[in-house]
Coordinates of C-alpha atoms and ligand atoms in Angstrom, one line a residue:
M23 CA 0.1 -0.1 0.1
L24 CA 1.6 3.1 -0.9
K25 CA 1.3 6.1 0.9
R26 CA 3.9 8.2 -0.9
A27 CA 4.5 9.6 -4.2
P28 CA 8.1 10.1 -5.4
G29 CA 7.6 13.8 -5.2
E30 CA 7.3 13.4 -1.8
L31 CA 10.7 11.5 -0.9
R32 CA 12.5 13.6 1.8
S33 CA 15.9 13.1 0.1
R34 CA 13.8 15.3 -2.8
R35 CA 14.6 18.5 -0.7
W36 CA 18.3 17.8 -1.4
F37 CA 18.0 16.5 -5.0
G38 CA 14.8 18.2 -6.6
P39 CA 14.9 21.9 -6.4
D40 CA 16.5 24.0 -9.3
D41 CA 18.7 26.2 -7.3
L42 CA 22.1 26.8 -6.7
R43 CA 22.6 24.5 -3.6
S44 CA 20.7 21.6 -5.1
F45 CA 23.3 22.1 -7.9
G46 CA 25.9 21.5 -5.6
H47 CA 24.2 18.5 -4.3
R48 CA 23.8 16.8 -7.7
S49 CA 27.0 17.6 -9.1
R50 CA 28.6 16.0 -5.7
I51 CA 26.5 12.8 -6.0
M52 CA 27.6 12.4 -10.0
Q53 CA 31.0 12.9 -8.7
M54 CA 30.7 9.5 -7.0
G55 CA 29.7 7.9 -10.1
Y56 CA 25.8 8.0 -9.6
A57 CA 23.8 9.0 -12.6
P58 CA 20.3 10.7 -11.9
E59 CA 18.6 7.4 -12.8
D60 CA 20.1 6.5 -9.7
W61 CA 18.8 8.9 -7.0
R62 CA 16.1 10.5 -9.2
D63 CA 12.4 9.1 -8.0
R64 CA 14.2 6.5 -5.5
P65 CA 14.3 6.1 -1.9
I66 CA 17.6 6.6 -0.7
I67 CA 18.5 4.3 2.2
A68 CA 21.2 4.9 5.0
I69 CA 22.6 1.8 6.3
V70 CA 24.0 2.8 9.8
N71 CA 27.0 0.4 10.2
T72 CA 28.9 -0.4 13.6
W73 CA 31.4 -2.0 11.6
S74 CA 35.3 -1.3 12.9
D75 CA 38.5 -3.2 13.1
I76 CA 38.0 -3.5 17.0
A77 CA 34.4 -4.8 16.8
P78 CA 34.7 -8.7 16.9
C79 CA 30.9 -9.1 17.4
H80 CA 30.3 -6.9 14.0
A81 CA 33.2 -8.3 11.9
H82 CA 31.3 -9.8 9.2
F83 CA 29.2 -6.6 8.8
R84 CA 32.1 -5.3 6.4
H85 CA 30.7 -7.9 4.1
R86 CA 26.9 -7.9 5.5
V87 CA 26.5 -4.4 4.3
E88 CA 27.0 -5.4 0.9
D89 CA 24.2 -7.9 0.9
V90 CA 22.0 -5.1 2.4
K91 CA 22.7 -2.7 -0.6
R92 CA 22.0 -5.9 -2.8
G93 CA 18.7 -5.4 -1.4
V94 CA 18.0 -2.2 -1.5
L95 CA 19.2 -2.3 -5.1
Q96 CA 16.7 -4.9 -6.1
A97 CA 13.8 -2.8 -4.4
G98 CA 15.1 0.1 -6.4
G99 CA 16.5 2.3 -3.7
L100 CA 19.9 3.9 -3.3
P101 CA 22.0 2.6 -0.4
L102 CA 24.3 4.6 1.0
E103 CA 26.5 3.4 3.9
L104 CA 26.9 5.6 6.9
P105 CA 29.8 4.3 9.8
A106 CA 28.9 5.0 13.2
L107 CA 30.5 4.3 16.4
S108 CA 31.1 0.4 16.8
L109 CA 31.1 0.1 20.8
S110 CA 32.6 -2.9 21.0
E111 CA 31.9 -4.3 24.9
N112 CA 35.6 -6.0 25.1
F113 CA 37.5 -3.1 24.5
V114 CA 36.1 0.3 25.2
K115 CA 36.8 1.6 28.6
P116 CA 35.6 2.4 31.3
T117 CA 32.4 0.9 30.0
T118 CA 30.4 1.2 26.7
M119 CA 27.6 2.3 28.5
L120 CA 29.1 5.8 29.0
Y121 CA 28.8 6.1 25.2
R122 CA 25.3 4.5 24.6
N123 CA 23.9 7.7 24.5
M124 CA 26.6 9.0 22.2
L125 CA 25.4 6.4 19.4
A126 CA 22.1 7.3 19.6
M127 CA 22.8 11.0 19.5
E128 CA 25.4 10.0 16.2
T129 CA 22.7 8.0 14.7
E130 CA 19.5 10.6 15.1
E131 CA 21.7 13.2 13.9
L132 CA 23.6 11.2 11.1
L133 CA 20.0 10.7 9.7
R134 CA 18.6 13.9 10.2
S135 CA 21.4 15.9 8.4
H136 CA 21.7 13.6 5.4
P137 CA 19.6 13.1 2.3
V138 CA 18.2 9.9 3.3
D139 CA 14.6 8.5 3.2
G140 CA 15.1 5.5 5.4
A141 CA 17.5 3.5 7.3
V142 CA 18.8 0.1 8.0
L143 CA 20.2 -0.3 11.5
M144 CA 23.2 -2.7 11.7
G145 CA 24.0 -3.7 15.6
G146 CA 24.3 -6.2 18.1
C147 CA 27.1 -6.0 20.5
D148 CA 25.5 -5.0 23.9
K149 CA 24.8 -1.0 23.3
T150 CA 24.7 -0.7 20.0
T151 CA 21.3 -2.1 19.8
P152 CA 19.8 0.3 22.2
G153 CA 21.7 3.1 20.6
L154 CA 20.7 3.2 17.0
L155 CA 17.2 2.4 18.1
L156 CA 17.3 5.3 20.7
G157 CA 18.6 7.6 17.8
A158 CA 15.9 6.0 15.0
I159 CA 13.0 6.7 17.2
S160 CA 13.9 10.0 18.0
M161 CA 14.4 10.9 14.5
N162 CA 11.3 8.7 13.1
I163 CA 12.2 8.0 9.5
P164 CA 11.5 4.4 8.2
A165 CA 14.1 2.3 9.9
I166 CA 14.7 -1.5 10.1
F167 CA 17.3 -3.1 12.8
L168 CA 19.3 -5.9 11.3
P169 CA 20.9 -7.7 14.6
A170 CA 24.5 -9.1 14.1
G171 CA 23.3 -12.7 15.4
P172 CA 24.9 -14.7 17.7
M173 CA 28.3 -16.2 17.4
L174 CA 29.0 -20.0 17.2
R175 CA 29.1 -22.4 20.5
G176 CA 32.7 -22.3 22.3
N177 CA 34.3 -25.2 22.7
W178 CA 37.3 -26.2 25.1
A179 CA 38.3 -29.9 26.1
G180 CA 35.1 -31.6 24.9
K181 CA 33.3 -28.9 27.1
T182 CA 30.5 -26.2 25.3
L183 CA 31.6 -22.6 26.4
G184 CA 29.4 -19.7 26.6
S185 CA 30.2 -16.1 26.4
G186 CA 31.1 -14.7 29.6
S187 CA 29.2 -17.2 32.0
D188 CA 31.9 -19.9 31.4
G189 CA 34.7 -17.2 31.6
W190 CA 33.5 -16.4 35.0
K191 CA 33.0 -19.9 36.1
Y192 CA 36.0 -21.1 34.8
W193 CA 37.8 -18.1 36.4
D194 CA 37.0 -18.9 39.7
E195 CA 38.2 -22.5 39.1
R196 CA 41.5 -21.1 37.9
R197 CA 41.9 -18.7 40.8
A198 CA 41.2 -22.0 43.2
G199 CA 44.1 -23.4 41.4
N200 CA 42.0 -26.1 39.3
I201 CA 43.0 -24.9 35.9
S202 CA 46.8 -24.5 34.6
A203 CA 47.9 -21.4 32.8
V204 CA 48.1 -23.5 29.8
E205 CA 44.7 -24.7 30.1
W206 CA 43.7 -21.5 30.6
Q207 CA 45.0 -20.2 27.5
D208 CA 43.0 -22.9 25.5
V209 CA 40.0 -21.3 27.0
E210 CA 40.6 -18.1 25.7
A211 CA 41.2 -19.8 22.6
G212 CA 37.9 -21.5 22.5
I213 CA 35.4 -19.3 23.8
A214 CA 34.6 -17.1 20.8
R215 CA 34.9 -19.1 17.9
S216 CA 33.5 -16.8 15.2
Y217 CA 32.3 -13.4 14.4
G218 CA 28.7 -12.3 15.7
H219 CA 27.9 -11.4 19.5
C220 CA 27.8 -13.1 22.8
M221 CA 25.9 -16.4 22.3
T222 CA 24.6 -17.0 25.9
M223 CA 21.5 -15.1 26.7
G224 CA 23.2 -12.0 27.7
T225 CA 22.5 -8.3 26.8
A226 CA 23.1 -8.5 23.1
S227 CA 20.9 -11.5 22.7
T228 CA 18.4 -10.3 25.1
M229 CA 18.4 -6.6 23.3
T230 CA 18.2 -8.1 19.5
A231 CA 15.4 -10.1 20.7
I232 CA 13.7 -7.3 22.0
A233 CA 14.3 -5.2 19.1
E234 CA 12.6 -8.1 17.3
V235 CA 9.7 -8.4 19.7
L236 CA 9.2 -4.4 19.5
G237 CA 8.6 -5.0 15.9
M238 CA 11.6 -3.2 14.7
S239 CA 13.6 -6.3 13.0
L240 CA 11.8 -8.6 10.5
P241 CA 10.4 -11.7 12.1
G242 CA 13.0 -14.3 12.8
A243 CA 16.0 -12.1 12.2
S244 CA 17.4 -12.2 15.9
S245 CA 18.1 -16.0 16.4
I246 CA 20.2 -16.4 13.1
P247 CA 23.7 -17.2 13.9
A248 CA 26.1 -14.5 12.4
A249 CA 27.9 -17.3 10.6
D250 CA 24.7 -18.8 8.9
A251 CA 23.6 -18.1 5.5
N252 CA 20.6 -17.2 6.4
H253 CA 22.1 -14.4 8.1
I254 CA 23.2 -13.2 4.7
R255 CA 20.0 -13.7 3.2
M256 CA 18.2 -11.7 6.0
S257 CA 20.4 -9.1 5.5
A258 CA 19.5 -8.9 1.9
A259 CA 15.7 -8.8 2.6
C260 CA 16.2 -6.2 5.2
G261 CA 17.4 -3.8 2.3
R262 CA 14.7 -5.0 0.0
R263 CA 11.9 -4.4 2.9
I264 CA 13.2 -0.9 3.8
V265 CA 12.6 0.6 0.5
D266 CA 8.7 -0.6 0.6
M267 CA 8.6 0.9 4.1
V268 CA 9.6 4.1 2.7
W269 CA 6.9 3.9 0.0
E270 CA 4.6 2.9 2.8
D271 CA 6.0 5.6 5.2
L272 CA 5.8 3.0 8.3
K273 CA 7.8 4.8 10.9
P274 CA 8.9 3.8 14.1
S275 CA 5.8 5.8 15.8
D276 CA 3.6 3.5 13.8
I277 CA 5.3 0.3 15.5
L278 CA 6.2 1.6 19.0
T279 CA 3.0 1.3 21.0
P280 CA 2.5 0.2 24.6
A281 CA 1.3 -3.1 23.5
A282 CA 5.0 -3.6 21.9
F283 CA 6.3 -2.8 25.1
D284 CA 4.5 -5.1 26.8
N285 CA 5.0 -7.7 24.6
A286 CA 8.8 -7.0 24.7
I287 CA 9.2 -7.2 28.4
I288 CA 6.8 -10.6 28.5
A289 CA 9.2 -12.0 25.8
A290 CA 12.3 -10.8 27.7
M291 CA 11.3 -12.4 31.1
S292 CA 10.7 -15.9 29.2
M293 CA 14.0 -15.5 27.8
G294 CA 15.7 -15.2 31.1
C295 CA 16.9 -12.1 29.8
S296 CA 20.2 -9.6 30.9
T297 CA 19.4 -7.3 33.9
N298 CA 20.5 -4.6 31.6
A299 CA 17.0 -4.7 29.3
I300 CA 15.6 -3.1 32.1
I301 CA 17.6 0.3 31.8
H302 CA 17.5 0.1 28.0
T303 CA 14.0 -0.9 27.5
I304 CA 13.2 2.0 29.8
A305 CA 14.8 4.6 27.8
L306 CA 13.7 2.9 24.2
A307 CA 9.8 3.4 25.6
R308 CA 10.2 6.9 26.8
R309 CA 11.9 8.2 23.5
A310 CA 8.8 6.3 21.9
G311 CA 6.4 8.3 24.1
V312 CA 5.4 5.3 26.6
A313 CA 6.0 6.1 30.1
L314 CA 7.5 2.9 31.3
T315 CA 8.9 2.4 34.6
L316 CA 10.2 -0.2 36.7
D317 CA 6.9 -1.2 38.0
D318 CA 5.7 -2.4 34.6
F319 CA 8.7 -4.8 34.9
E320 CA 7.1 -6.0 37.9
R321 CA 3.5 -5.9 36.6
L322 CA 4.6 -8.2 33.6
S323 CA 6.9 -10.7 36.0
D324 CA 4.5 -13.5 36.2
V325 CA 5.8 -15.3 32.9
P326 CA 8.0 -18.3 33.2
V327 CA 11.4 -18.8 32.1
L328 CA 11.0 -21.1 28.7
A329 CA 14.3 -20.4 27.3
N330 CA 17.0 -23.1 28.6
I331 CA 19.7 -20.7 27.6
R332 CA 22.7 -20.0 30.0
P333 CA 23.2 -18.4 32.2
S334 CA 19.8 -18.9 33.6
G335 CA 19.5 -22.3 32.0
D336 CA 22.2 -24.7 32.4
T337 CA 23.0 -26.2 29.0
Y338 CA 22.0 -24.6 26.0
L339 CA 23.2 -21.4 24.0
M340 CA 21.9 -19.5 21.2
E341 CA 23.0 -21.7 18.4
D342 CA 20.8 -24.3 20.3
F343 CA 18.1 -21.6 20.6
Y344 CA 18.0 -21.2 16.5
Y345 CA 17.9 -24.9 15.8
A346 CA 15.1 -25.3 18.5
G347 CA 13.0 -22.7 16.5
G348 CA 14.3 -19.5 17.6
L349 CA 12.3 -16.5 19.1
L350 CA 9.3 -16.9 16.8
A351 CA 8.9 -20.4 18.6
L352 CA 9.3 -18.9 22.0
L353 CA 6.7 -16.3 21.4
K354 CA 4.4 -19.1 20.0
R355 CA 4.6 -20.7 23.8
L356 CA 3.5 -17.3 25.1
E357 CA 0.9 -16.6 22.4
G358 CA -2.1 -16.3 24.9
R359 CA 0.2 -13.5 27.2
L360 CA 1.0 -11.6 23.8
D361 CA -0.7 -8.9 22.0
L362 CA -0.2 -10.6 18.4
N363 CA -2.0 -7.3 16.8
A364 CA 1.1 -5.3 17.6
G365 CA 2.6 -4.3 14.1
T366 CA 6.1 -5.2 12.5
V367 CA 8.4 -3.5 10.2
A368 CA 7.3 -6.6 8.0
G369 CA 4.1 -4.5 7.4
G370 CA 1.8 -7.0 9.3
A371 CA 1.0 -8.0 12.8
L372 CA 3.6 -9.8 15.1
G373 CA 1.0 -12.8 15.1
D374 CA 1.1 -13.2 11.1
A375 CA 4.9 -14.7 11.8
V376 CA 4.3 -16.1 15.3
R377 CA 1.0 -18.5 14.4
G378 CA 3.4 -20.3 11.8
A379 CA 6.3 -21.0 14.2
R380 CA 7.2 -24.5 15.2
I381 CA 9.1 -26.0 18.0
H382 CA 11.6 -28.4 17.3
D383 CA 13.1 -28.9 20.7
G384 CA 10.8 -28.8 24.0
D385 CA 14.2 -28.9 26.3
V386 CA 15.4 -25.9 24.8
I387 CA 12.3 -23.9 24.6
R388 CA 10.1 -25.4 27.4
P389 CA 6.5 -25.8 27.7
I390 CA 4.6 -23.6 30.1
D391 CA 4.2 -26.0 32.7
E392 CA 7.9 -27.0 32.3
P393 CA 9.6 -24.1 32.9
I394 CA 13.5 -23.8 34.0
Y395 CA 12.0 -21.1 36.4
R396 CA 8.6 -20.3 37.3
E397 CA 8.4 -17.1 37.2
G398 CA 10.3 -13.6 37.5
A399 CA 13.2 -13.6 35.6
L400 CA 14.3 -10.3 37.0
A401 CA 12.8 -8.9 40.5
V402 CA 12.7 -5.2 40.9
L403 CA 13.1 -4.7 44.9
K404 CA 12.8 -1.5 46.8
G405 CA 13.7 -0.3 50.6
N406 CA 16.0 1.8 52.7
L407 CA 18.9 0.8 50.5
A408 CA 17.6 1.7 47.1
P409 CA 14.3 3.7 47.6
D410 CA 14.0 4.1 43.8
G411 CA 14.8 0.4 43.4
C412 CA 17.2 -2.0 42.3
V413 CA 17.2 -5.3 40.3
I414 CA 18.2 -8.8 40.8
K415 CA 17.9 -12.0 38.6
P416 CA 16.4 -14.8 40.6
S417 CA 16.5 -17.4 38.0
A418 CA 20.4 -17.1 37.7
C419 CA 21.1 -17.2 41.4
D420 CA 21.3 -19.8 44.2
P421 CA 17.5 -20.1 45.6
R422 CA 18.9 -19.9 49.0
F423 CA 19.9 -16.2 48.8
L424 CA 16.4 -15.0 47.9
Q425 CA 15.9 -14.7 51.9
H426 CA 19.0 -13.4 53.4
A427 CA 20.5 -11.5 56.1
G428 CA 23.9 -11.0 56.7
P429 CA 26.6 -8.3 58.1
A430 CA 28.2 -5.8 55.4
L431 CA 31.4 -5.7 53.9
V432 CA 31.5 -2.3 52.2
F433 CA 34.0 -1.3 49.5
D434 CA 34.0 2.2 48.4
S435 CA 35.2 1.8 44.8
Y436 CA 36.1 -0.9 42.0
A437 CA 39.7 0.0 43.0
E438 CA 39.1 -0.8 46.6
M439 CA 37.6 -4.1 46.2
K440 CA 40.1 -5.3 43.8
E441 CA 42.8 -4.3 46.2
R442 CA 41.3 -6.4 49.1
I443 CA 39.1 -8.9 48.1
D444 CA 41.7 -11.6 47.8
D445 CA 43.5 -10.8 51.0
P446 CA 43.7 -13.6 53.1
D447 CA 42.7 -11.9 56.0
L448 CA 39.5 -10.2 54.9
D449 CA 36.8 -10.5 57.4
V450 CA 34.2 -12.3 55.1
T451 CA 32.1 -15.4 55.8
P452 CA 29.7 -17.1 53.1
D453 CA 26.8 -15.1 55.1
T454 CA 28.7 -11.5 54.5
V455 CA 26.9 -9.4 52.0
L456 CA 29.4 -7.6 49.6
I457 CA 28.6 -3.8 48.9
M458 CA 30.5 -1.9 46.3
R459 CA 29.3 1.7 45.6
N460 CA 30.2 4.6 43.7
A461 CA 29.7 2.4 40.5
G462 CA 26.7 4.0 39.2
P463 CA 25.8 6.4 36.1
Q464 CA 27.9 9.4 37.6
G465 CA 30.3 7.5 40.1
G466 CA 31.4 4.4 37.5
P467 CA 31.0 6.7 35.8
G468 CA 29.0 5.2 32.8
M469 CA 27.8 2.5 35.4
P470 CA 30.1 -0.2 34.2
E471 CA 29.5 -4.0 34.5
W472 CA 31.1 -4.5 37.8
G473 CA 28.2 -5.6 39.7
M474 CA 29.1 -9.3 40.1
L475 CA 31.7 -9.0 42.6
P476 CA 34.1 -11.5 42.9
I477 CA 33.7 -14.0 45.5
P478 CA 36.7 -13.4 48.0
K479 CA 39.6 -15.8 47.2
K480 CA 39.8 -17.3 50.4
L481 CA 35.8 -18.4 50.0
V482 CA 36.6 -19.8 46.4
Q483 CA 39.2 -22.0 47.7
A484 CA 36.5 -23.2 50.6
G485 CA 34.3 -24.3 47.7
V486 CA 31.7 -21.1 47.9
R487 CA 30.6 -20.1 44.2
D488 CA 27.7 -17.5 45.1
M489 CA 27.0 -15.2 47.9
V490 CA 25.0 -12.0 48.1
R491 CA 26.3 -8.9 46.5
I492 CA 25.0 -5.3 46.0
S493 CA 26.1 -2.6 44.0
D494 CA 24.8 0.6 42.3
A495 CA 26.8 -1.0 39.1
R496 CA 25.2 -3.1 36.3
M497 CA 26.5 -6.4 35.3
S498 CA 27.0 -8.4 32.1
G499 CA 24.1 -10.1 31.0
T500 CA 26.2 -13.1 30.9
S501 CA 27.1 -13.1 34.6
Y502 CA 24.8 -15.1 37.3
G503 CA 24.8 -14.9 41.1
A504 CA 23.2 -13.3 44.1
C505 CA 23.8 -9.9 42.5
I506 CA 21.6 -6.8 43.2
L507 CA 22.4 -4.2 40.8
H508 CA 21.4 -0.6 39.7
A509 CA 20.6 0.5 43.4
A510 CA 19.1 3.7 42.9
P511 CA 19.7 6.7 43.7
E512 CA 23.3 5.7 43.0
A513 CA 26.2 6.5 46.1
F514 CA 27.7 9.1 43.9
V515 CA 24.9 11.3 44.5
G516 CA 24.3 10.7 47.7
G517 CA 21.7 7.7 47.6
P518 CA 21.5 5.5 50.7
L519 CA 24.0 3.0 49.3
A520 CA 26.3 5.7 50.5
L521 CA 25.4 5.6 53.9
V522 CA 25.7 1.9 54.8
R523 CA 28.6 0.8 56.7
T524 CA 30.7 -2.4 57.4
G525 CA 28.8 -4.4 60.0
D526 CA 25.3 -3.1 59.3
V527 CA 22.9 -5.9 58.7
I528 CA 21.4 -6.1 55.5
V529 CA 18.2 -7.9 54.8
L530 CA 17.4 -9.5 51.4
D531 CA 13.5 -10.7 50.8
V532 CA 12.9 -11.4 47.2
A533 CA 9.3 -12.5 47.6
A534 CA 8.5 -9.3 49.1
R535 CA 10.8 -7.6 46.9
R536 CA 12.3 -5.7 49.7
L537 CA 16.3 -4.8 50.3
D538 CA 16.9 -3.0 53.7
M539 CA 19.8 -2.1 56.2
Q540 CA 18.7 -2.3 59.7
V541 CA 19.6 0.8 60.6
E542 CA 18.0 3.3 62.8
T543 CA 16.5 6.3 60.6
A544 CA 17.7 8.9 63.1
E545 CA 21.4 7.1 62.8
L546 CA 20.8 7.0 58.9
D547 CA 19.9 10.9 59.2
R548 CA 23.2 11.3 61.0
R549 CA 25.2 9.9 58.6
R550 CA 23.5 11.8 55.6
E551 CA 24.2 14.9 57.5
S552 CA 28.1 14.0 57.5
W553 CA 28.2 12.6 53.9
R554 CA 29.8 14.9 51.3
P555 CA 29.6 14.7 47.5
P556 CA 32.6 13.1 46.0
E557 CA 34.7 15.2 43.6
P558 CA 33.2 15.2 39.9
R559 CA 34.9 12.4 37.8
Y560 CA 35.2 15.0 34.6
Q561 CA 35.9 18.8 34.5
R562 CA 35.5 18.8 30.9
G563 CA 34.9 17.0 27.5
Y564 CA 32.0 14.4 26.9
G565 CA 32.2 13.2 30.3
W566 CA 31.5 16.3 31.8
M567 CA 28.6 16.6 29.6
F568 CA 27.7 13.1 30.5
A569 CA 27.6 14.1 34.3
Q570 CA 25.4 17.0 33.7
H571 CA 22.5 15.2 31.9
I572 CA 22.7 11.6 32.7
A573 CA 19.4 9.9 34.3
Q574 CA 19.7 7.4 37.2
A575 CA 19.1 3.6 36.3
N576 CA 15.3 3.2 36.9
D577 CA 14.9 6.2 34.5
G578 CA 16.8 4.4 32.0
C579 CA 20.0 6.3 32.0
D580 CA 19.0 8.5 29.2
F581 CA 20.4 12.3 28.9
D582 CA 17.6 14.7 29.9
F583 CA 18.0 16.5 26.7
L584 CA 17.5 13.8 24.2
E585 CA 14.2 12.6 26.1
T586 CA 11.3 13.1 23.8
A587 CA 9.3 15.9 26.3
F588 CA 12.8 18.2 26.2
G589 CA 11.8 21.2 24.5
A590 CA 10.0 21.5 21.2
P591 CA 10.7 18.9 18.5
V592 CA 13.9 19.4 16.1
D593 CA 12.9 20.6 12.8
E594 CA 14.2 19.1 9.6
P595 CA 17.5 20.8 8.3
A596 CA 16.6 24.1 6.5
I597 CA 17.1 24.1 2.7
L598 CA 19.8 26.6 2.4
Ligands
LIG18 FE1 29.6 -8.0 21.9 FE2 29.3 -9.5 24.1 S1 30.9 -8.7 23.3 S2 27.8 -9.0 22.4

């Protein structure tokens, strides 16, 4: 169904007018070898590519972009590749989260400032999915997200290795002296065997699946392994489809409804999703004008975990998930809970794809009455330690910690924790509650994934593999354990986490959704009065701007000035 005529294309504003400025645009595109037949009356498609030489999860994008271009050309469009920040989770310090909003700004402004009618967004490594989508939502021209796809299963000494999760697991064995240096090198060589993003149900797999359930990817796209030939075909299909989306004028605002976000949360819960999903989904929703809060995750938390994928599951990885039917098969299990009328970039309803899905392995994608965890992959807790909320992943922690009381052992920073954690004289028992503060959005800075604090070495050697840990940091979606994260407000801005002291008794009750320190209110008031704010992390540059404008975790860590309600809408570039 065509809604747009060629004369209404946005790019026409650059190339159409009979004036000197447009002469410049036309002569310069001809300088690149294009003839008027290449652009005249054709949708111009931006391909926002997060490939770089230091982004292993996106290494194949250098080739896939050619497949996207092939699809665009087949459908009668003109593809233009626009490189964007690659945000490689493995290499960017202190954390990619410091730069998620920078990618969002870059995406929005790339699309705004160039003569493009639609966009294919190529991402997958953790922050690239929300970064690209945030920008595209705010720009609101037709856009489709092409997920990088998970890498192949890891392999070492006959064992299957999962990204992150098995790194943590075997590192504890190495610290305990059970794995030699030579064996460890083999683990390093075997855990990441191909291009593609992490293949556990970490943040990357979670966010690409959320993008698909939201309707921003072609149905079935997010589960295809990066190295599978189906991924090549999916890339070309995205190229073909975006051209039609331009003619249909199908924009993110037509797709991202409250029902779409409810669907995404339900699906994420059933996947045993990354805790990071909460922060990113809140930010995405608010850009789309949907007032999502932590309470919505609680409202929709009564969903069983059906995807038997590490770290919530104990056996399978994303490659197995794909062979079992992938995300569409999982959504099939959830048919009764989802709004299948929600739209997608394919042009129809989510239900069109879900109804025909098949489940090929009921151990990987469990039936509703045989879940790997009965309900609540994520739980939102509140209390006097985190009045604005914090998050735990009960499906990935030792059940005996879901109700726990123990004395706090407090570290003021990551550096202090790292220096002291393996001290043989550390005053710690398996019941101790480890607390690390000043690791939030401002304090980290950028809220690094430090929340899975290491178990103290002397406890590791005694066989302890889990204990209660609390911080205002995030943790990798591939991490596991009784880790309470995202405590808000963070300590750096004076949240109550700044007031807790070593020896205070901490009480955790996941069923009651509570996290408290047993300290009298009058004593907390005294401590608050003597608290002094730390020195700012930055005096100039991007970090300074970040500190001025970053929201707390419970509000999605967006910049205030990027939120949709901030100021008047930005105009299209003037024709000058
Ligand atoms: Fe890129 Fe994990 S490092 S997704």
